[in-house]
CSV table of C-alpha atoms and ligand atoms in Angstrom, one decimal:
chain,number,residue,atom,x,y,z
A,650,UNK,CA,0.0,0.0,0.0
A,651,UNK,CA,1.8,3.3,-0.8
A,652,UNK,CA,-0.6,5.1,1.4
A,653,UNK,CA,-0.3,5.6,5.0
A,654,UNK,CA,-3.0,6.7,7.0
A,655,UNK,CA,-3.2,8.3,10.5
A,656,UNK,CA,-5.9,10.6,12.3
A,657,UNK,CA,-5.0,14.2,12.8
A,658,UNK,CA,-6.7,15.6,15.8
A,659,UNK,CA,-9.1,19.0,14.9
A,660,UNK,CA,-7.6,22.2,14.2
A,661,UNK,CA,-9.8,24.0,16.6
A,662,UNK,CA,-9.1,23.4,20.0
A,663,UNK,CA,-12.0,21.7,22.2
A,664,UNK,CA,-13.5,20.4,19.3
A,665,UNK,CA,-11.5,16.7,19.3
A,666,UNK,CA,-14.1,15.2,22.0
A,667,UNK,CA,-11.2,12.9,22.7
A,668,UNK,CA,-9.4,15.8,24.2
A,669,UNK,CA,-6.6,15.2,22.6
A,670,UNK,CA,-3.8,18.3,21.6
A,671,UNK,CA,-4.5,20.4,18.0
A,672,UNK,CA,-3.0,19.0,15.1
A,673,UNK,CA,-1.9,16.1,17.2
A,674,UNK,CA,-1.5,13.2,14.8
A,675,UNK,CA,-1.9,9.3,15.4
A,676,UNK,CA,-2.0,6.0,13.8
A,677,UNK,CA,-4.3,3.4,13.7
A,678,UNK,CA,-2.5,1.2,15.9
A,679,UNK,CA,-2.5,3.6,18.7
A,680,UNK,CA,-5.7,3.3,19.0
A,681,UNK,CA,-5.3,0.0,20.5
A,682,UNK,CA,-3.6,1.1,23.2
A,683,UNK,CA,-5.3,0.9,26.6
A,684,UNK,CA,-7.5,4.1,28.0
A,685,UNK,CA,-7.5,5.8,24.3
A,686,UNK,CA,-10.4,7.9,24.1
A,687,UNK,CA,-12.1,7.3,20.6
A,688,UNK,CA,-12.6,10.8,18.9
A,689,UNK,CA,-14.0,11.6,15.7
A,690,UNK,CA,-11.0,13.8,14.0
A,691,UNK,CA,-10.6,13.0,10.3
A,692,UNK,CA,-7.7,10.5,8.8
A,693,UNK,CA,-5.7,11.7,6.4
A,694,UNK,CA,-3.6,9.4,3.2
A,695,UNK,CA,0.1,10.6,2.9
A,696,UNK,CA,1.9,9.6,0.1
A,697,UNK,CA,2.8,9.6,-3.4
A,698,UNK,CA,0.6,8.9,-6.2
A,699,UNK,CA,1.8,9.7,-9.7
A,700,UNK,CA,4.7,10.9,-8.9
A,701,UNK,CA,2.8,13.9,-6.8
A,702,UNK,CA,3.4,13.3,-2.4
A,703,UNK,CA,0.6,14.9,-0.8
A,704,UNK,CA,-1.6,14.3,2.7
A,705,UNK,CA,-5.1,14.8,2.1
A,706,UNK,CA,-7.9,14.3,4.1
A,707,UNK,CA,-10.3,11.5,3.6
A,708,UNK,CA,-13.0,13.0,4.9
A,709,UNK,CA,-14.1,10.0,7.6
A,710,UNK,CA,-13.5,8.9,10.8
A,711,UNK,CA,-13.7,5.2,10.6
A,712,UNK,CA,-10.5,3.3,9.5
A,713,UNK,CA,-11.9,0.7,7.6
A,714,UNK,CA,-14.1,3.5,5.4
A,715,UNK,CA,-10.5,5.3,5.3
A,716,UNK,CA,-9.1,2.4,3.7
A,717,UNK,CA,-11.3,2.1,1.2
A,718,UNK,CA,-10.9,5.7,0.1
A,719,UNK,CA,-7.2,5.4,0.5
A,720,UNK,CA,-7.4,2.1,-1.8
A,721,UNK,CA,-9.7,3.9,-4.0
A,722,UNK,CA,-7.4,6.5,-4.6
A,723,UNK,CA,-4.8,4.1,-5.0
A,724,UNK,CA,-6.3,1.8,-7.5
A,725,UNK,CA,-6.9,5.1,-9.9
A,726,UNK,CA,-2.9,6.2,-9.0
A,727,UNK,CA,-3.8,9.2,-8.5
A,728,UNK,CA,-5.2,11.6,-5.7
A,729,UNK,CA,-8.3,13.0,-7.9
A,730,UNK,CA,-9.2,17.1,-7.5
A,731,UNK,CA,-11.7,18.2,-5.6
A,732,UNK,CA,-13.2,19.8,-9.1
A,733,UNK,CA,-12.9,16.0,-10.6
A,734,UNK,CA,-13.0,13.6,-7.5
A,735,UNK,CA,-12.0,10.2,-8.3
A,736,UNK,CA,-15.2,8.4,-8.1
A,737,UNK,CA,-16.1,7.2,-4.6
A,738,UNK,CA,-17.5,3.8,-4.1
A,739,UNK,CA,-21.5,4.9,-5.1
A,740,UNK,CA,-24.3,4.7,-2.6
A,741,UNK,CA,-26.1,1.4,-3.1
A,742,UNK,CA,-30.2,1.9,-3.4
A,743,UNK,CA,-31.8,0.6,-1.0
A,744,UNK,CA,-35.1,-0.1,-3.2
A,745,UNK,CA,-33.6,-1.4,-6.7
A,746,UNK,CA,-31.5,-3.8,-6.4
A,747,UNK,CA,-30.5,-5.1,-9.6
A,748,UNK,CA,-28.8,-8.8,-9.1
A,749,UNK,CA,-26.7,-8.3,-12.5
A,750,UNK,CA,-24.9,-5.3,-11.6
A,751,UNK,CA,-22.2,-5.4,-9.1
A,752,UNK,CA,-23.8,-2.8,-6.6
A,753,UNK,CA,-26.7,-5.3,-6.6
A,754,UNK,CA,-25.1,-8.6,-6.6
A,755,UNK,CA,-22.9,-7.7,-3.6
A,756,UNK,CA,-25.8,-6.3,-1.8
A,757,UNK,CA,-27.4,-9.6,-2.1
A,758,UNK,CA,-24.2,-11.8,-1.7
A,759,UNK,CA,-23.7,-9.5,1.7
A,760,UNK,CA,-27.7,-10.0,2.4
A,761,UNK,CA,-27.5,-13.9,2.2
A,762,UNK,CA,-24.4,-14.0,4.1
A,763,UNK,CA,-25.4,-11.5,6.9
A,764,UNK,CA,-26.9,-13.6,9.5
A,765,UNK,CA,-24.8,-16.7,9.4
A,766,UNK,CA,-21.6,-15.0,10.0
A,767,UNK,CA,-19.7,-14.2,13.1
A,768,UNK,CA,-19.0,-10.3,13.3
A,769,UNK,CA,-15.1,-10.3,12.3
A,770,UNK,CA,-15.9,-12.7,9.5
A,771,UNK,CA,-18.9,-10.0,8.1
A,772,UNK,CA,-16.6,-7.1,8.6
A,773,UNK,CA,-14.0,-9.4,6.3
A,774,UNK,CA,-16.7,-10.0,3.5
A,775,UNK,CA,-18.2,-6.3,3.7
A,776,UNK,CA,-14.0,-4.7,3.7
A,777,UNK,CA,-13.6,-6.9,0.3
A,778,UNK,CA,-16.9,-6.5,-0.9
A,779,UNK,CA,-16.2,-2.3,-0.9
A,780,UNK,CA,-13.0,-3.2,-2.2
A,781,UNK,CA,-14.6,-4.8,-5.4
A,782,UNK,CA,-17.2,-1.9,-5.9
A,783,UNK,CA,-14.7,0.8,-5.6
A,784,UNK,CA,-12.1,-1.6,-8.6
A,785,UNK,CA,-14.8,-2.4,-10.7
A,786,UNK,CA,-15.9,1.8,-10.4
A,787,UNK,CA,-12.2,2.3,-11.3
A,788,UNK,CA,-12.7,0.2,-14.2
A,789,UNK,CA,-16.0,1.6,-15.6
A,790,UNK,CA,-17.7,-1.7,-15.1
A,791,UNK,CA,-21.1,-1.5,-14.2
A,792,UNK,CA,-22.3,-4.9,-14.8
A,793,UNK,CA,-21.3,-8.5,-13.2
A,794,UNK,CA,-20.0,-9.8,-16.8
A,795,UNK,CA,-18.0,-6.8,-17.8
A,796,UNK,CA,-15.4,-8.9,-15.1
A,797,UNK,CA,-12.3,-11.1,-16.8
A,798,UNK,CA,-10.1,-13.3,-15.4
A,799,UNK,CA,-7.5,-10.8,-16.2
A,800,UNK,CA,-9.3,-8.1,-13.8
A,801,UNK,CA,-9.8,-10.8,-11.2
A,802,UNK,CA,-5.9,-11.2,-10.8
A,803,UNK,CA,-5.6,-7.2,-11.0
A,804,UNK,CA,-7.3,-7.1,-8.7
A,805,UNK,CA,-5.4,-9.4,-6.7
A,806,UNK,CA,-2.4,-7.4,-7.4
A,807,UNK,CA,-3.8,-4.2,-5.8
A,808,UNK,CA,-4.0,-5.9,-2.3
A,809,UNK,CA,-0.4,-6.0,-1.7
A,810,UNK,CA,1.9,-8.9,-0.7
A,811,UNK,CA,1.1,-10.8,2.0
A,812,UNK,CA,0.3,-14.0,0.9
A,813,UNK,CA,-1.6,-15.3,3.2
A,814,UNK,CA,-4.1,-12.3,3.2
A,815,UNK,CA,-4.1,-12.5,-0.7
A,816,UNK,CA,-5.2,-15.9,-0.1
A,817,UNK,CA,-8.4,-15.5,1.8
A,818,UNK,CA,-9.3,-12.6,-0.2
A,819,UNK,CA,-9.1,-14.7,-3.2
A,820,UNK,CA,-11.4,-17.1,-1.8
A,821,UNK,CA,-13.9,-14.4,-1.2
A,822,UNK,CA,-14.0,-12.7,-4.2
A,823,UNK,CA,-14.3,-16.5,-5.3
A,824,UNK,CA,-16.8,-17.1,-3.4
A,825,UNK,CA,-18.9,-14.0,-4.3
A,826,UNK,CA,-19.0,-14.7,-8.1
A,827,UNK,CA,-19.7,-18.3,-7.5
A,828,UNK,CA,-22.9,-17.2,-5.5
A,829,UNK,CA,-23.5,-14.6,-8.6
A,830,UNK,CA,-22.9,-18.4,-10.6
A,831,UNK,CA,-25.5,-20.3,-8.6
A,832,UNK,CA,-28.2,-17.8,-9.0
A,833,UNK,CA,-27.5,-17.5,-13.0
A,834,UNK,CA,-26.6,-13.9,-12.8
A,835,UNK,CA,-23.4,-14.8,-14.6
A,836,UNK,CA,-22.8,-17.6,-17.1
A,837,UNK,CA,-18.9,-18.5,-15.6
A,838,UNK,CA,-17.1,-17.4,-12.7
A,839,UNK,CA,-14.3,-15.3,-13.6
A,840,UNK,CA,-12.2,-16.0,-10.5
A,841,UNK,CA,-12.3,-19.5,-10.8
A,842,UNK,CA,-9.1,-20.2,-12.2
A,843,UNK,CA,-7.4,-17.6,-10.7
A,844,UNK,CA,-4.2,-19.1,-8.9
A,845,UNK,CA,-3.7,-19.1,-5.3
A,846,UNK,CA,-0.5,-17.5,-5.3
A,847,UNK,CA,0.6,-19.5,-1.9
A,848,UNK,CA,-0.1,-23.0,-4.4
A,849,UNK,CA,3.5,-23.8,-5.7
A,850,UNK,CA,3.9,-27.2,-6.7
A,851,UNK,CA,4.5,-29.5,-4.1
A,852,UNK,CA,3.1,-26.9,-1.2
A,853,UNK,CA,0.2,-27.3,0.7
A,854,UNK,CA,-2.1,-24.5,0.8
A,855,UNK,CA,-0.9,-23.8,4.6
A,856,UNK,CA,2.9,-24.1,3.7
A,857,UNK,CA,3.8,-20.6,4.9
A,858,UNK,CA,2.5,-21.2,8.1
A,859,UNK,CA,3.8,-24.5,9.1
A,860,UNK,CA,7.6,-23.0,8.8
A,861,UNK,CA,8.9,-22.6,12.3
A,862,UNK,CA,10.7,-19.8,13.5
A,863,UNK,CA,14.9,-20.5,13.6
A,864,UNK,CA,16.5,-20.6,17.2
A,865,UNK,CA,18.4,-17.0,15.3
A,866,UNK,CA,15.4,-15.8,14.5
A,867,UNK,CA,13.9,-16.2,18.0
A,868,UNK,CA,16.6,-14.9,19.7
A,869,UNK,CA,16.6,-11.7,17.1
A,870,UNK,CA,12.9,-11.0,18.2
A,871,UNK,CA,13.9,-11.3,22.2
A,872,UNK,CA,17.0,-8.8,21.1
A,873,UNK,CA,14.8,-6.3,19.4
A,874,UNK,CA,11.9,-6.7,22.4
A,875,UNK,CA,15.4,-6.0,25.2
A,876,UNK,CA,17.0,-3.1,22.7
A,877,UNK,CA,14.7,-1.2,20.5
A,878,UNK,CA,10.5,-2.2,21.1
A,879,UNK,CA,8.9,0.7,21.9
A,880,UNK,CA,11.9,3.0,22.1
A,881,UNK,CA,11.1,4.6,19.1
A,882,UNK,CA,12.8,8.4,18.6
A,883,UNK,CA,10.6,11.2,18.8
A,884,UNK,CA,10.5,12.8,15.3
A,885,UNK,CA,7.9,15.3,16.4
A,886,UNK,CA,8.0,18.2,18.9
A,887,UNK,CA,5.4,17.7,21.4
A,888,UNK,CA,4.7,20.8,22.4
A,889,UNK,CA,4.6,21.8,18.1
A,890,UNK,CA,3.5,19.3,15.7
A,891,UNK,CA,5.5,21.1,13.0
A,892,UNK,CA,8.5,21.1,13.7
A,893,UNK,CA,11.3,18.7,14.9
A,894,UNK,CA,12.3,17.0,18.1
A,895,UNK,CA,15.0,17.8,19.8
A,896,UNK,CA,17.7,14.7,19.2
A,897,UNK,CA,17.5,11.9,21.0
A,898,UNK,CA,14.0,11.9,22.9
A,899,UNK,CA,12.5,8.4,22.8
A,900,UNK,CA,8.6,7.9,23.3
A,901,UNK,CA,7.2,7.4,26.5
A,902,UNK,CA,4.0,6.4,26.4
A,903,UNK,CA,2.2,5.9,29.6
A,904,UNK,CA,-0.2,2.8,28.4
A,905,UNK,CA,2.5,1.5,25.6
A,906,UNK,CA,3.2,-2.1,26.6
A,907,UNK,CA,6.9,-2.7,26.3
A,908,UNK,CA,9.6,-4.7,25.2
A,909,UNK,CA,9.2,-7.0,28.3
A,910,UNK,CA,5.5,-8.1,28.3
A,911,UNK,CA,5.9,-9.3,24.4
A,912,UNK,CA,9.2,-11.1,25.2
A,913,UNK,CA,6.9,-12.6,28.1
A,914,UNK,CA,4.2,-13.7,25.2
A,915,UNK,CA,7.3,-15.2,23.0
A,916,UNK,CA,8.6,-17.0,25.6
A,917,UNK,CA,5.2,-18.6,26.7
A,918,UNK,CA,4.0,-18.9,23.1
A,919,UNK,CA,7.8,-20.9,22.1
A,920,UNK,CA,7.5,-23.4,25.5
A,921,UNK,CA,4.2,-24.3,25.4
A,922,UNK,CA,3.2,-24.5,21.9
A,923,UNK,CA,-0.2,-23.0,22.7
A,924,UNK,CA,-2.2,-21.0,19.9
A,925,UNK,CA,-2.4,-17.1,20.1
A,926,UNK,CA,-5.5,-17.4,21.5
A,927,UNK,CA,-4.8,-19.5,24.1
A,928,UNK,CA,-1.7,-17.8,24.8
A,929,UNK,CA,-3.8,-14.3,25.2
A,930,UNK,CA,-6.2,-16.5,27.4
A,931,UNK,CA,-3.1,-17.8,29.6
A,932,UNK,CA,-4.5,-18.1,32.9
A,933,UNK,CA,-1.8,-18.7,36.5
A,934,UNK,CA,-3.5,-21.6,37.3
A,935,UNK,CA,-1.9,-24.0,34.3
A,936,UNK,CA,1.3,-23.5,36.2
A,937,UNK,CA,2.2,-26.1,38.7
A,938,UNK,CA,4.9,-25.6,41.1
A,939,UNK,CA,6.5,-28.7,39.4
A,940,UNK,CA,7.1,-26.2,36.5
A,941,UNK,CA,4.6,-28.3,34.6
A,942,UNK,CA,2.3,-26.6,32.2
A,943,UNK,CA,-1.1,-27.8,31.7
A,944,UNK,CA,-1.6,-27.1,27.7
A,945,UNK,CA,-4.9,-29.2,27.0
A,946,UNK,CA,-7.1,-31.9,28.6
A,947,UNK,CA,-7.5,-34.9,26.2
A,948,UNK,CA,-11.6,-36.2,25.4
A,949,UNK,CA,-11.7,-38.5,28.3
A,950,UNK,CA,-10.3,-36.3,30.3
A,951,UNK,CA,-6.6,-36.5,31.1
A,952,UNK,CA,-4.7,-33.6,31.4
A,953,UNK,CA,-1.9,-33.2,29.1
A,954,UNK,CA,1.3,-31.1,30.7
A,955,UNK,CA,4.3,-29.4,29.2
A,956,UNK,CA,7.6,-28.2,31.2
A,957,UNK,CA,8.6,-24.7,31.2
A,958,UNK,CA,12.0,-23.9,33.0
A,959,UNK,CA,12.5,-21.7,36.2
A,960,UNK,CA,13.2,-18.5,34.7
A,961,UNK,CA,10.1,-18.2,32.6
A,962,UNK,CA,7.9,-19.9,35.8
A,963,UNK,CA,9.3,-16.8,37.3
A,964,UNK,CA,8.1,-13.9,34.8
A,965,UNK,CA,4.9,-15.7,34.4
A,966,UNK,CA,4.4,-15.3,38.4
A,967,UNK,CA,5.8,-11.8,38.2
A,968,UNK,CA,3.1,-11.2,35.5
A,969,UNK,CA,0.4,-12.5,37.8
A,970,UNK,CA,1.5,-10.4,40.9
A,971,UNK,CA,1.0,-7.6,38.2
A,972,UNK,CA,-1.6,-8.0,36.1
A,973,UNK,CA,-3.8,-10.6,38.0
A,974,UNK,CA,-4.4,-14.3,37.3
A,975,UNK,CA,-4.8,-13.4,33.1
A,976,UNK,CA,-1.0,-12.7,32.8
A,977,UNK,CA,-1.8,-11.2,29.1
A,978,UNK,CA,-4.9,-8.9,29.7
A,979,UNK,CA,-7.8,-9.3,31.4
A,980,UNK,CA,-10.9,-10.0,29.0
A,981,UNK,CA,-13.5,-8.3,30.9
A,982,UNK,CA,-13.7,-5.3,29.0
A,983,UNK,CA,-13.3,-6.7,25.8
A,984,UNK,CA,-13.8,-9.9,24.0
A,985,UNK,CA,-11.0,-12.6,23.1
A,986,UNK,CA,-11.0,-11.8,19.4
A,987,UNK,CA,-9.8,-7.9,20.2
A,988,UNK,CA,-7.1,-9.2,22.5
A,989,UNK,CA,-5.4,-11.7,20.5
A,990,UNK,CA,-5.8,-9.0,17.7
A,991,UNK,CA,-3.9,-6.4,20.0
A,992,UNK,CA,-1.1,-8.9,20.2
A,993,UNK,CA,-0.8,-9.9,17.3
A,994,UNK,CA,0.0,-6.1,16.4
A,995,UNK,CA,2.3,-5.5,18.8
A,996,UNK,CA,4.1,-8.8,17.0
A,997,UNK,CA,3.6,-7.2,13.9
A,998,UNK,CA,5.4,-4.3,15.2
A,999,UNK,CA,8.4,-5.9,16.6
A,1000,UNK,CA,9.1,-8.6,13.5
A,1001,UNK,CA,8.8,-4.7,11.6
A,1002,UNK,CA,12.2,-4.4,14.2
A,1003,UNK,CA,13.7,-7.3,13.2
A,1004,UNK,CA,13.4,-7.1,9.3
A,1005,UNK,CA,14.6,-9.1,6.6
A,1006,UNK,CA,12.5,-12.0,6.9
A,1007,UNK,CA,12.9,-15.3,5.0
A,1008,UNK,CA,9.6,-16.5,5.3
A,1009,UNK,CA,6.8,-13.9,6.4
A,1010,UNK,CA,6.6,-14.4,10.3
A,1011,UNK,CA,2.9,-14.6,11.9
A,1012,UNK,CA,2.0,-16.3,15.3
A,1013,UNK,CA,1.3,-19.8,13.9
A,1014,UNK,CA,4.8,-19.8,14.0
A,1015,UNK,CA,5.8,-19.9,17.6
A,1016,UNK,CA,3.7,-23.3,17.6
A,1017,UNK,CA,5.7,-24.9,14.8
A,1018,UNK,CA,8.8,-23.9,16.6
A,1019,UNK,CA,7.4,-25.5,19.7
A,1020,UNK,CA,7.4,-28.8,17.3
A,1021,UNK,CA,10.5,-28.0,15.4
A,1022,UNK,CA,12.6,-28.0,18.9
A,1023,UNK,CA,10.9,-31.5,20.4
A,1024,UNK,CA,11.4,-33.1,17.0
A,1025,UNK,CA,14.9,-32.3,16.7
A,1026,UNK,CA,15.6,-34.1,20.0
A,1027,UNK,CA,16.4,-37.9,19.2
A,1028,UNK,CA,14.0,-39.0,21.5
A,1029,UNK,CA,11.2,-37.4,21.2
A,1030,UNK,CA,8.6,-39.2,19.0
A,1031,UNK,CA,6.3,-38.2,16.6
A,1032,UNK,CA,3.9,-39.7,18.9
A,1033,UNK,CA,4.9,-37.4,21.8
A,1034,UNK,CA,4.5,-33.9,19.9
A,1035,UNK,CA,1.5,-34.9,18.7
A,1036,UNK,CA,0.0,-35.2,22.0
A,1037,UNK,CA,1.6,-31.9,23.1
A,1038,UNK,CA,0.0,-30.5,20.1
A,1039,UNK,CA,-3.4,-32.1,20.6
A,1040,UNK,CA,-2.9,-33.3,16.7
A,1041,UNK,CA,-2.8,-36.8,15.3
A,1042,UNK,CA,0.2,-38.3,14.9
A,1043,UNK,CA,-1.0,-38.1,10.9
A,1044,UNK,CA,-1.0,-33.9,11.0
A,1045,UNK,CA,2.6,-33.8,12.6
A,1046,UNK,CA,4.2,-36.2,10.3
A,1047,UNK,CA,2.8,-34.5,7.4
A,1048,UNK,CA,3.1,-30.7,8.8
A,1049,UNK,CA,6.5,-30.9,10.1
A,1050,UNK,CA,7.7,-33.7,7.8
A,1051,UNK,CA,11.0,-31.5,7.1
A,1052,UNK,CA,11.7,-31.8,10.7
A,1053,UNK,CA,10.4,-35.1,11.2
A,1054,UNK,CA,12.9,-36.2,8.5
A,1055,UNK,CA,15.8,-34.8,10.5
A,1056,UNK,CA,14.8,-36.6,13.5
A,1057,UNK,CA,14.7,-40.4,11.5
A,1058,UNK,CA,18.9,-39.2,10.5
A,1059,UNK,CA,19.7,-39.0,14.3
A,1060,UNK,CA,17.8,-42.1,14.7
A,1061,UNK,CA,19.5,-43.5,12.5
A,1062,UNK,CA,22.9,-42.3,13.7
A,1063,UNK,CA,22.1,-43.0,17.0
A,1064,UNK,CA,21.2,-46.7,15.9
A,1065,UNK,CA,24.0,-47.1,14.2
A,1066,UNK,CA,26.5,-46.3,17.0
A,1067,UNK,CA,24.0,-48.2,19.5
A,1068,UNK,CA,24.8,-51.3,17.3
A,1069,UNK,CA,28.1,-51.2,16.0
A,1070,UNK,CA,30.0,-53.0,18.0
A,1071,UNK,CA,27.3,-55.3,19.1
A,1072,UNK,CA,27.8,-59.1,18.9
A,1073,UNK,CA,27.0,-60.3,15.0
A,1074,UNK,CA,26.4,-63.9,13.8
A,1075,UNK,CA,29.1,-65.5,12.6
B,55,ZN,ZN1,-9.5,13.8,18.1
């Protein structure tokens, strides 16, 4: 995206209800932090677009709406006067709904979908759904057919690189023409044969995110967390939003969380082998003073424990005296889904800290490194992680068959040294 976006408080004072400073400016992510007070100040797009940089104001308040302008703008590379606006995503009617066009198609492809899907899952369909109004506007197309193959993987193209991402996208917009297919609107599905581009030949569709993390890599995330996370420079005067900061004044935010608490989520998240969301959910009691770790509780009923060593027992304990029994956040407040998203943008920031990656890093990842590390032990078995894991032994050997294959070597090796001066016949 060659757009950024952040919210710049009101010009006026007292008019931000969110009390925050004139011309103050914020991103999206700060948002997230604890006790911000939402406001309704406009977000602006910075960037360059045809060769011209400019900020301009988006004219809404909502992120997600933002985004689509921003994207909007982007997908007609360029920034559009206010004499000749580029074309915002049109108002759908509410009365005619024409099933052939796209304004009516994904009105009723967002209709039929409505009340069977969870809330994050409808905000994913409507986000995507905009985003194929506002590119099939930038094309000119009005109707359902006017739409190639060829504009299907444009499309794709506009959405950036993560491939993951691209993926599920994909398989919406599949899934919206497919619905347009079953109801005869359209005589083929243009998206069809678009590729996933995570398919390679020989991958499974979930290859990126069975890689595990390297012990290097790990240790470069706990480096960055100790040395840089959240000691960001101040580029900004405080005081005035114009001009500079004096050298060398480092953010201090009172809510941020630091450095510390997310190399407290590694650490649990690398020894345990939990998900995010169990991770986020961590509760005191699954530590026993063995140094045991209760991970999961098998279907009739027995408990299944991992080991994590004394210095970690001790920051998870420390965490508790702090925080309370929910060492990662309490979920009163808020549901699960918003606090495993919080962490997984703080992650997001620190692997920013600790680019070039290999392999794009997400949180799935801290689980296969959890298996990577037990399978490279010689005796571990495949057996073993897949009870850790709550898996069949089936999953592991196929998900971690790289590592898996390393282990049968040092099997091998070790068999071969076991036996080789072992009596023989004669
Ligand atoms: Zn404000």
């Amino acid at each position: 995206m060659p757009l950024n976006l952040y919210r710049r408080h009101h010009r006026t004072a007292g008019k931000c209800t969110g009390g925050y400073p004139v011309n103050l400016r914020n991103y999206e992510s700060d948002e997230l932090r604890r006790g911000w007070k939402k406001c309704h100040c406009p977000i602006y797009a910075v960037g360059t677009l045809n060769g011209e940089f400019r900020r301009r104001n988006t004219k809404r308040t909502d992120w997600e709406e933002a985004k689509v302008v921003a994207f909007q703008w982007e997908s007609a590379a360029r920034w559009g006067d206010e004499e000749s606006p580029v074309q915002l995503i049109p108002e759908i009617p509410e009365t005619i709904v024409q099933p052939t066009t796209m304004e009516g198609a994904i009105r009723l492809f967002l209709s039929d979908h409505a009340g069977r899907l969870a809330v994050n899952t409808r905000r994913k369909y409507e986000i995507i759904c905009r985003k194929l109004a506002a590119f099939s506007s930038s094309k000119g197309y009005i109707f359902l057919e006017q739409w190639t193959p060829s504009d299907v993987r444009e499309f794709r193209q506009s959405w950036g690189v993560n491939p993951l991402t691209t993926s599920k996208n994909l398989s919406l917009v599949k899934a919206f023409f497919e619905f347009a297919l079953v109801n005869e609107w359209i005589d083929k599905n243009p998206a069809r044969l678009v590729k996933d581009p995570r398919m390679r030949a020989g991958d499974g569709p979930r290859a990126a995110e069975r890689l595990p993390f390297t012990d290097g890599e790990i240790r470069r995330m706990f480096e960055a967390c100790a040395n840089e996370y959240g000691k960001r420079a101040i580029k900004w005067s405080k005081e005035r939003h114009d001009q500079l900061a004096a050298p060398g004044l480092i953010a201090n935010y009172r809510y941020k969380w630091s450095g510390q608490d997310l190399a407290d989520f590694i650490a649990v998240s690398v020894y345990t082998g939990l998900r995010i969301s169990d991770v986020c959910a961590f509760h005191i009691d699954r530590v026993q003073a063995s140094g045991e770790c209760h991970i999961r509780t098998t279907k009739n009923g027995r408990k299944v424990y991992t080991w994590i060593p004394d210095w970690l027992q001790q920051r998870i304990r420390a965490r508790a005296a702090e925080h309370g029994p929910l060492i990662f956040g309490s979920h009163t407040t808020i549901d699960t889904n918003s606090i495993t998203e919080l962490w997984r943008r703080r992650l997001k920031n620190l692997w920013r800290l600790c680019e070039p990656w290999e392999a794009n890093p997400t949180p799935h990842r801290f689980r296969h490194t959890f298996a990577r590390i037990l399978l490279q032990r010689p005796n571990v078995t495949v057996r073993d992680v897949a009870e850790l894991l709550g898996d069949t032994e089936d999953v592991v050997r196929r998900h971690y068959a790289a590592w898996v294959t390393e282990r049968q070597e040092r099997l091998t090796k070790i068999l071969q040294d076991a036996f080789d001066e072992k009596p023989r016949p004669i």
